[in-house]
Amino acid sequence: MERWFTTMSIQPLKNYTQVDSGNPSKNECRKGYLLSVYYDRKHKKAKLKFYDPERKEIFTTLDESGHRPYLLTDASQFDIARTAPSDLYNRITRFKHVRKWDVLRERHIDLVKVEARDPLAIGGTGKNLRDLLSEAGFHVWEARIKYYNCYIYDRNLIPGILYEIGPDGLKPIITVTPDELRIADRISKDSETREFLRSIISVFSSEAPELPATSIDIEVAAAPGTIPRVAEAIKPIITVAMENTNGERKIFLLGDDVDIENVEIKTYNSESELIKDVLKEISKFPIVFTYNGDNFDLPYLARRAAKFSIDPWPINIEADRTIIETGIHID
């Protein structure tokens, strides 16, 4: 991780805060780099996370486009009503007849687009439309795509691009110079290829924001030859190492003090106090790097915090990933 951070063009920012701005008022506009999208269970909408380079803030906004989780099927509305139990059927919000191009058979097919209140109704654990319709012999499409990926694709969003967020929705702030367009035209004489290059060149020419970041790695007191189980999180966390773009190296150590050159060592007699300080340190950075952090480091840290009745914020464990509420997590 040392080499990674020393070669990144990220400089430390003096002030960094995280706010939940809701959605802009009628006259308010903000600019921000789109960092990530995730599903907000409370509001049953997609939530978009941005970084404001002027205010040095992470802020979020809820989707107002009316986008819903959905699947496509060759089952009719009558077939779906007959197949789905009433409690699941009541989570359906709309049926829409759509025509799609079947690339394998090279023909148009008529399908039903089924929209639901939440992603779990489409393809979650337990009873869901995807499995029930498939078991009944119907074909189902686009039901295994994570909702946040589906949302990004359907809305034509590009994470990492600067957007203007206002009452009229999201507007990408993209500038492409004539020289850049000429470069794209010289790469290929094929008109379709040139058109594709013109459509993506703005992504590569966009300026990257300066964001502070940290890496984190935890060590657990497991017996030799054993792997700690995240679901149980029985064994204590004995060491947490972090290195950030401010040039700081920190080790949070449970036990006696040690001396390591160019490293700040913080020692603890209490694991709970160690965990509190680590969570606080994580919340200072909008980008957190881990190796296998989705499956181990972050959920283990959160579950150990819960054993001490400590709020694991900013860590939020979801079914398929772990979210950092104060920024984004790159695993």
XYZ file of N, CA and C in Angstrom, residues 218-223 226-239 271-272 300-301 303-305 307:
84
model
N -6.794 -5.118 9.190
C -6.934 -5.537 10.585
C -6.326 -6.919 10.783
N -5.893 -7.168 12.011
C -5.386 -8.480 12.398
C -6.165 -8.972 13.611
N -6.506 -10.255 13.585
C -7.345 -10.852 14.620
C -6.559 -11.944 15.343
N -6.801 -12.101 16.640
C -6.090 -13.088 17.465
C -6.662 -14.482 17.242
N -6.409 -15.033 16.085
C -6.889 -16.377 15.762
C -5.793 -17.397 16.038
N -6.193 -18.613 16.340
C -5.229 -19.696 16.571
C -4.498 -20.017 15.269
N -5.982 -21.322 11.635
C -7.425 -21.119 11.577
C -7.726 -19.754 10.970
N -8.917 -19.638 10.410
C -9.382 -18.382 9.828
C -10.570 -17.882 10.640
N -10.540 -16.671 11.150
C -11.660 -16.147 11.948
C -12.943 -16.094 11.120
N -14.051 -16.449 11.741
C -15.349 -16.429 11.070
C -15.998 -15.058 11.266
N -16.268 -14.396 10.147
C -16.828 -13.046 10.207
C -18.214 -13.058 10.842
N -19.017 -14.047 10.522
C -20.397 -14.082 11.034
C -20.436 -14.146 12.549
N -19.445 -14.816 13.151
C -19.426 -14.946 14.605
C -18.585 -13.858 15.277
N -17.475 -13.493 14.635
C -16.579 -12.436 15.142
C -16.267 -12.641 16.623
N -15.818 -13.843 16.959
C -15.543 -14.187 18.361
C -14.179 -13.667 18.821
N -13.185 -13.795 17.968
C -11.823 -13.451 18.354
C -11.613 -11.930 18.354
N -10.814 -11.415 19.290
C -10.608 -9.966 19.376
C -9.714 -9.432 18.255
N -9.917 -8.169 17.936
C -9.033 -7.460 17.006
C -7.822 -6.982 17.810
N -6.634 -7.345 17.363
C -5.441 -6.990 18.127
C -4.620 -5.869 17.478
N -4.772 -5.703 16.164
C -4.004 -4.670 15.472
C -4.785 -4.141 14.277
N -10.091 -3.352 23.885
C -10.410 -3.504 22.467
C -11.506 -2.542 22.052
N -12.473 -2.291 22.919
C -13.582 -1.397 22.576
C -13.080 0.016 22.277
N -16.069 -7.531 9.904
C -15.562 -8.046 11.190
C -15.449 -6.901 12.195
N -14.932 -5.775 11.736
C -14.802 -4.603 12.600
C -16.171 -4.152 13.100
N -18.936 -5.984 13.375
C -19.543 -6.974 14.272
C -18.857 -6.991 15.639
N -17.556 -6.754 15.665
C -16.882 -6.636 16.959
C -17.374 -5.396 17.696
N -17.621 -4.324 16.963
C -18.171 -3.110 17.589
C -19.534 -3.399 18.210
N -20.599 -6.133 19.430
C -20.468 -6.936 20.651
C -20.200 -6.068 21.878
